[in-house]
Coordinates of C-alpha atoms in Angstrom, one line a residue:
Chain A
X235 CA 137.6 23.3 177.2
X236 CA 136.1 24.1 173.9
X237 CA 132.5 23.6 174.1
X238 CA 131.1 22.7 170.6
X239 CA 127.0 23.4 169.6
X240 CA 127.1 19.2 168.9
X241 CA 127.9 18.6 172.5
X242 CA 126.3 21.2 173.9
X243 CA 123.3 19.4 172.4
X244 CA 124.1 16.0 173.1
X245 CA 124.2 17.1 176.6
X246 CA 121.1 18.7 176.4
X247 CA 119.8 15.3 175.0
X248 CA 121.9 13.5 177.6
X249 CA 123.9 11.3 175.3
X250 CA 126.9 12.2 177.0
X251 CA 128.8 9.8 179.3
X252 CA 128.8 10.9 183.2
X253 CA 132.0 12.4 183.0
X254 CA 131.9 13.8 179.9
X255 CA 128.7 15.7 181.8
X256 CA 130.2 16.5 184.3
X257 CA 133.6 18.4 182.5
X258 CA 130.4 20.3 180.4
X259 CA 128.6 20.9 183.5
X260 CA 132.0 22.7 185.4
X261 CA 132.5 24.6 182.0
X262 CA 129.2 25.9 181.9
X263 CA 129.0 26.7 185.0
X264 CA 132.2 28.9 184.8
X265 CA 131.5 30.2 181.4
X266 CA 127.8 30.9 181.9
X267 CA 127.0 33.7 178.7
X268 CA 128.4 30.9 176.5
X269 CA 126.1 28.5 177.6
X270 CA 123.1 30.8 177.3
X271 CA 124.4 32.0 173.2
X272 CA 125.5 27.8 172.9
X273 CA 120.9 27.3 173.8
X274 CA 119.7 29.8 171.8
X275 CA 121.5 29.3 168.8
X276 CA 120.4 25.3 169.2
X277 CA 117.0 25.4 170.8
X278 CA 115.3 28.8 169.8
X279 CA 115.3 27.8 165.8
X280 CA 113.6 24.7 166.4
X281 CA 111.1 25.7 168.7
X282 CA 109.9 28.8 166.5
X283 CA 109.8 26.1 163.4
X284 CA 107.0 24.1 165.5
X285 CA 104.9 27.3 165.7
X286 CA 104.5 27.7 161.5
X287 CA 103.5 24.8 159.3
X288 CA 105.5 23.6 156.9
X289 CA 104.0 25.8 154.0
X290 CA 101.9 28.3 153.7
X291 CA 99.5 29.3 150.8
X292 CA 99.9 32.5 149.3
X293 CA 96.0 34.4 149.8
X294 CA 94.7 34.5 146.1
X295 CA 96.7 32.3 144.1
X296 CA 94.3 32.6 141.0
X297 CA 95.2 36.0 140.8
X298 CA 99.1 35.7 141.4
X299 CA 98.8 33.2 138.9
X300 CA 97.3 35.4 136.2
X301 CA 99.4 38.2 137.3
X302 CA 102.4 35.9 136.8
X303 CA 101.4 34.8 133.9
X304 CA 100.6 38.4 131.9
X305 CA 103.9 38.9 133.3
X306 CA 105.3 36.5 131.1
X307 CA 103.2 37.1 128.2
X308 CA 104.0 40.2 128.2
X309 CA 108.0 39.7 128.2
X310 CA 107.8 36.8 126.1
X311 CA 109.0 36.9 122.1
X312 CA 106.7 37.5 119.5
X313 CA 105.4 34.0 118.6
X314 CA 104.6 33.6 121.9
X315 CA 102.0 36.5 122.1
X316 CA 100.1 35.6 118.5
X317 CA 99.8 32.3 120.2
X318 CA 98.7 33.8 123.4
X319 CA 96.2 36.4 121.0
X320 CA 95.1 33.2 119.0
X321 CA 93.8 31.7 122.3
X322 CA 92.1 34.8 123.4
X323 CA 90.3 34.9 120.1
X324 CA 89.3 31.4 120.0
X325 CA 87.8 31.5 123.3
X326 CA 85.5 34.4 122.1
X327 CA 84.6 32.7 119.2
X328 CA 83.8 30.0 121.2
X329 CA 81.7 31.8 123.6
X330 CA 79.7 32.8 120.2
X331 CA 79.3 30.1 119.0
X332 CA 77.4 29.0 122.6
X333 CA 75.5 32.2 122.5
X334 CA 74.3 32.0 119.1
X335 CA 73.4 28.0 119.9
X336 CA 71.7 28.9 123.1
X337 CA 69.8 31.8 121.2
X338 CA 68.5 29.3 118.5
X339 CA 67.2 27.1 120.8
X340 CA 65.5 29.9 122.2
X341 CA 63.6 31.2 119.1
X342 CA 63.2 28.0 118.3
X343 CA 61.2 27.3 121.7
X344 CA 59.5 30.5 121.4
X345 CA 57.8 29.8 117.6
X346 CA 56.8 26.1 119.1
X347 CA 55.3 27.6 121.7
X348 CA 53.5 30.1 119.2
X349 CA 52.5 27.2 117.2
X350 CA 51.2 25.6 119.6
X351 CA 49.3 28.0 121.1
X352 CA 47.8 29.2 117.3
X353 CA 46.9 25.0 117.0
X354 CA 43.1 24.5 116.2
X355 CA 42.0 24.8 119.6
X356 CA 39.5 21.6 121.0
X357 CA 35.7 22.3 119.4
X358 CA 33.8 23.7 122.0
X359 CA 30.8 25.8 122.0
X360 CA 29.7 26.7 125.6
X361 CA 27.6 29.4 127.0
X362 CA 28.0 30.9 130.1
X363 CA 25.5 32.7 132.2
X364 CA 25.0 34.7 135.1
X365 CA 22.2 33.3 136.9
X366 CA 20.4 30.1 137.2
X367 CA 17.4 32.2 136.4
X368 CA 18.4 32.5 132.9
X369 CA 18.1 29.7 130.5
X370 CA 19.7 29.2 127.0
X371 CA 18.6 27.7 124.4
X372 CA 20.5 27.4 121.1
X373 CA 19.3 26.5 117.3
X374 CA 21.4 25.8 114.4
X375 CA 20.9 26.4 110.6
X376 CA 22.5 26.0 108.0
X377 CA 22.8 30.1 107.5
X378 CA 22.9 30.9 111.1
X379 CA 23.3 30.1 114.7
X380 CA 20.8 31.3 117.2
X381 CA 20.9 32.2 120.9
X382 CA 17.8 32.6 122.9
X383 CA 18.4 34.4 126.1
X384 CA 15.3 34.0 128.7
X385 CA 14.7 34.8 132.3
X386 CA 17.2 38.1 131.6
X387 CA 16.0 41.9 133.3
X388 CA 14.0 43.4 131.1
X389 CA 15.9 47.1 130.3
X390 CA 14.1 50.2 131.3
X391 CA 13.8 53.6 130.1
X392 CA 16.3 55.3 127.4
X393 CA 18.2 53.0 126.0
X394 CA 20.9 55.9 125.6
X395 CA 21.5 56.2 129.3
X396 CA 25.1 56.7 129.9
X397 CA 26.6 53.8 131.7
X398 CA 29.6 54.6 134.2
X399 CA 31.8 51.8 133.3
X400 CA 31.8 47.8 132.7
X401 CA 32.9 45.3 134.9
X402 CA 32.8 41.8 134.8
X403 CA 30.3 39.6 137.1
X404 CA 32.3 37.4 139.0
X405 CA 29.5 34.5 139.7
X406 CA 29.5 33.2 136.0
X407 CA 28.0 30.2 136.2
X408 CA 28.4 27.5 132.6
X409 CA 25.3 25.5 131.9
X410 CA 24.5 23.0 129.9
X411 CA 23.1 23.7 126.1
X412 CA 20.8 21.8 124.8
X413 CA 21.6 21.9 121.0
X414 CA 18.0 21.9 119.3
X415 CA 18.8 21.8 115.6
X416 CA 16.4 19.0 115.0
X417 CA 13.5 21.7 116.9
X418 CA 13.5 23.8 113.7
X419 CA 11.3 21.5 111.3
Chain B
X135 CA 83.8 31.8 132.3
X136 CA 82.5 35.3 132.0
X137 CA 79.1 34.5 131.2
X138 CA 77.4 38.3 131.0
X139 CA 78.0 38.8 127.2
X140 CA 75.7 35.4 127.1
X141 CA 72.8 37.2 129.6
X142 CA 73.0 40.3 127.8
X143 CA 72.6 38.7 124.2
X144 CA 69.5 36.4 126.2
X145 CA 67.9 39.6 127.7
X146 CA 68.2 41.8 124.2
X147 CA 66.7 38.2 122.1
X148 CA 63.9 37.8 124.8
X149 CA 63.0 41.6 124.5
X150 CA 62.8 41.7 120.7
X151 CA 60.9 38.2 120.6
X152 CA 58.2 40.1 122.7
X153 CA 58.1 43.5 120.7
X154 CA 57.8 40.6 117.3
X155 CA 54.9 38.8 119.3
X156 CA 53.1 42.0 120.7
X157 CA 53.5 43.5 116.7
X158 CA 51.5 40.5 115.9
X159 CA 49.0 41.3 118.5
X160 CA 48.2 43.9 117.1
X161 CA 47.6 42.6 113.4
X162 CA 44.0 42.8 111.9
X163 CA 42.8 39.5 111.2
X164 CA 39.2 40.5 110.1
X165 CA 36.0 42.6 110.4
X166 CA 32.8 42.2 112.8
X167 CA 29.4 43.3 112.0
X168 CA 27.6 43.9 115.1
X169 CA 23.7 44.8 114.9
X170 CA 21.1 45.6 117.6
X171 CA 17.2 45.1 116.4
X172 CA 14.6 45.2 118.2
X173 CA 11.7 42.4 117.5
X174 CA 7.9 42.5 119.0
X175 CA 4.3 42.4 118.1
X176 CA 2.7 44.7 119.6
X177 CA 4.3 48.0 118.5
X178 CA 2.6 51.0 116.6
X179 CA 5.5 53.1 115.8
X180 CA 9.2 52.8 115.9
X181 CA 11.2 53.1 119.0
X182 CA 12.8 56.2 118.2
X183 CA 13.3 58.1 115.1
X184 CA 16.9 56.4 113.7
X185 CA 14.8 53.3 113.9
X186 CA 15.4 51.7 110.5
X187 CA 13.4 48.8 108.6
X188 CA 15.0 45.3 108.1
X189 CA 15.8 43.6 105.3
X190 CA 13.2 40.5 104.2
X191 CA 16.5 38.3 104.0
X192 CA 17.1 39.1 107.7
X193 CA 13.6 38.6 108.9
X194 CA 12.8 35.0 107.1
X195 CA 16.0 34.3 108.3
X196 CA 14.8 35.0 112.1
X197 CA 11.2 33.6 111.9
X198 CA 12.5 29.9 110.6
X199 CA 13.4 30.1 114.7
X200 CA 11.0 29.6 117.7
X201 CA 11.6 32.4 119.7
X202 CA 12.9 35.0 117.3
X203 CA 9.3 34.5 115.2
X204 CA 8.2 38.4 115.6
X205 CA 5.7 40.7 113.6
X206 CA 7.5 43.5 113.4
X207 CA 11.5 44.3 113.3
X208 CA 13.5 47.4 113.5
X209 CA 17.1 47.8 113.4
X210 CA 18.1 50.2 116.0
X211 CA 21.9 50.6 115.3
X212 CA 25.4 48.6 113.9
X213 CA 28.8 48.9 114.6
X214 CA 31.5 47.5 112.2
X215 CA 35.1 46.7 114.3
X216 CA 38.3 45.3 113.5
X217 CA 39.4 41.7 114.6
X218 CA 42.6 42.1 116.2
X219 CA 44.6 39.4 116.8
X220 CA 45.4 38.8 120.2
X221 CA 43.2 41.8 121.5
X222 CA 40.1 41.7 123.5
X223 CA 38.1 44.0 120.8
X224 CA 34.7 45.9 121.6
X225 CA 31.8 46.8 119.5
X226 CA 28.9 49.0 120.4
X227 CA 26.1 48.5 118.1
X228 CA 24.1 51.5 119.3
X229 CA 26.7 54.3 119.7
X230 CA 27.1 56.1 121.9
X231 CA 25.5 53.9 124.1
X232 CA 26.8 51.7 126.2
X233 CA 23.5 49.9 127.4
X234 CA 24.1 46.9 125.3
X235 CA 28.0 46.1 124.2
X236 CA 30.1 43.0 122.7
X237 CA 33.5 42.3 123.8
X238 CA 35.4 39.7 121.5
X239 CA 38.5 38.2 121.2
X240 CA 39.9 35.6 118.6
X241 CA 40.9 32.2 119.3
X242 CA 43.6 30.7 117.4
X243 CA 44.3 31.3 113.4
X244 CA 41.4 31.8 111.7
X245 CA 41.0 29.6 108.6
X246 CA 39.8 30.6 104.9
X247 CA 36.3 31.1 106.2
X248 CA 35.6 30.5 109.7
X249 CA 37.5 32.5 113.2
X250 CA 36.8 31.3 116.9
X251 CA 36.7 33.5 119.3
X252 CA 35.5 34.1 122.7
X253 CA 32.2 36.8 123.1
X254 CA 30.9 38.6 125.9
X255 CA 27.5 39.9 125.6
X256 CA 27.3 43.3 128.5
X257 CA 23.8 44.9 129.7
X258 CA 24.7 47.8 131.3
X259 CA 27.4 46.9 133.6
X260 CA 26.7 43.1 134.0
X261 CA 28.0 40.5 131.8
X262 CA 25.0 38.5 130.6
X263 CA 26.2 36.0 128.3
X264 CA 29.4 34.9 127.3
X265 CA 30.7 32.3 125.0
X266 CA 33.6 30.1 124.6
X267 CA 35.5 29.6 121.0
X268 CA 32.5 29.7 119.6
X269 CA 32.9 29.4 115.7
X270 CA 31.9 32.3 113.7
X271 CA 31.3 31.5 110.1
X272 CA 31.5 34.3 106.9
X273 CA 28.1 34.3 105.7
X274 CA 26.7 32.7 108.6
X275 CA 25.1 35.3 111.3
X276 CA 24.9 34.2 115.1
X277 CA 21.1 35.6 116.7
X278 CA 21.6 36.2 120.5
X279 CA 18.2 37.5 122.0
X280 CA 18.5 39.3 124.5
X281 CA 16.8 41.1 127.3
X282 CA 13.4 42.7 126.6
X283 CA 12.5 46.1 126.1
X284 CA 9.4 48.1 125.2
X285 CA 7.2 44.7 124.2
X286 CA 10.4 43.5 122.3
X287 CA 13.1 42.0 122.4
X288 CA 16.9 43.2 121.7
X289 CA 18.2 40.8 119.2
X290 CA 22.6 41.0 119.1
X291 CA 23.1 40.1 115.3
X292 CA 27.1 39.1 115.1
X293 CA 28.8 38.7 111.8
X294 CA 32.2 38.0 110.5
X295 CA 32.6 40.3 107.2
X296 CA 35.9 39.3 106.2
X297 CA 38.9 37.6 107.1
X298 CA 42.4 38.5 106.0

């Protein structure tokens, strides 16, 4: 009997008739190391394709890309390449051409800020003092502006006495000024 | 896109912008007369011996004020300091002593004749008065009195000379 990989498999599959089965069976079981190189060829393919999906991506294909394609660049004719070069220098340009935009707006931000921050600031003319216990009192004229200062400690001794260094009080208190122009006539 | 050309060009712009703005800092905008007098009635001599009369402009200027009306005046020291421009600036009116100081620092651009800027009047150590954008006028001298000493009173004349 010549035992064929298709009915081998339709036996397998049991699309064979009962005597048709049964003549495989008898052959198979005289000519057993057939059998056994008859299943693997048939059923060890397919059962390995179950185990891997039908396609696999290669790891990094940006890069095989790029490789692939400086590959071609690099074997391709003449025209090819100044087109390839003209590309490259575009891009740069371009990249320019957002840098110096980007750096505009910047200077540009940076002399509104400074022109806003230069803008005639709101009038104010407050005093601040340390202590309740001093009082201001402020005059104006017409040729000067006065300040009177009461209620400070009175200074002792020399006034050349050598002072360690200055640091700010940090309980400044603001009051109000009374604005006594009217006080001077 | 490679972006680091863009960073780099960023990072060299912001630098330069800041050396530009700190150069401007440093830019004299004008000059401050600071003078320390000392006012009372009671006094038989001068304080000390650099004691110097005051001019009769200066006193009929002061007596037009309650408060600053005195018998006697003597101006004790001055100091004339640059304005810089976005500095805090100091002036000692009686070098080398540090018993009575002014710290200033300008507000804004000044205009043809006027500057605002922010003063802080220092006894000793202690900040005793300080003022905020006050506007200080050429020609046009701002009185603080101050605390008192030997039957007086310190009087802080301030005074914008010039403005560039």
């Amino acid at each position: 009997m010549n035992l064929t990989k298709e009915k081998f498999n339709d036996w397998l599959e049991g699309k064979l008739s009962k005597a048709e089965a049964e003549m495989v069976e008898s052959y198979i079981e005289s000519e057993q190391n057939v059998a056994i190189d008859l299943f693997e060829e048939t059923s060890t393919p397919a059962g390995c394709a179950e185990l891997f999906s039908a396609e696999i991506q290669p790891p990094y294909p940006d890069f095989f890309n790029q490789k692939l394609a400086n590959s071609i660049a690099s074997s391709s004719p003449q025209h090819e390449r100044s087109e390839i070069k003209e590309n490259v220098v575009s891009a740069i340009w371009q990249r320019l051409l957002y840098g110096s935009t980007a750096l505009a707006v910047l200077v540009a931000t940076f002399f509104v800020g400074m022109q806003f921050n230069t803008q005639p600031q709101q009038e104010a003319d407050l005093v601040y003092v340390p202590s309740e216990q001093v009082t201001v009192t402020r005059y104006q004229t017409e040729e000067a502006t006065m300040i009177l200062l009461d209620g400070l400690e009175p200074l002792e001794g020399d006034l050349f006495t050598p002072v360690s260094h200055i640091k700010e009080d940090e309980q400044i208190q603001m009051i109000t000024i009374s604005n006594n122009s009217n006080e001077l006539f | 896109m490679n972006t680091s050309p863009f960073i780099i060009l960023v990072i060299l712009s912001t630098f330069s912008l800041s050396s530009l703005h700190a150069q401007q800092g440093k830019k004299i905008i004008g000059k401050l007369k600071t003078t320390l007098y000392l006012a009372g009635n009671s006094f038989d001599s001068p304080p000390f011996a650099e004691a110097k009369k005051v001019s009769k402009q200066t006193i009929m200027r002061m007596k037009k004020v309650e408060g600053f009306d005195f018998q006697k005046y003597y101006l004790l020291g001055e100091d004339k300091t640059d304005i810089f421009r976005s500095f805090e600036n100091w002036a000692l009116p009686l070098k080398p002593s540090k018993v009575l100081t002014l710290s200033y620092e300008p507000i804004g651009k000044p205009t043809k004749n006027s500057l605002k800027m922010n003063l802080d009047l220092w006894q000793k150590d202690r900040k005793i008065m300080k003022t905020a954008a006050s506007k200080l006028e050429l020609n046009k001298t701002m009185y603080i009195r101050g605390p008192q000493w030997k039957k007086g009173f310190l009087i802080i004349a301030v005074e914008v000379l010039q403005l560039n």
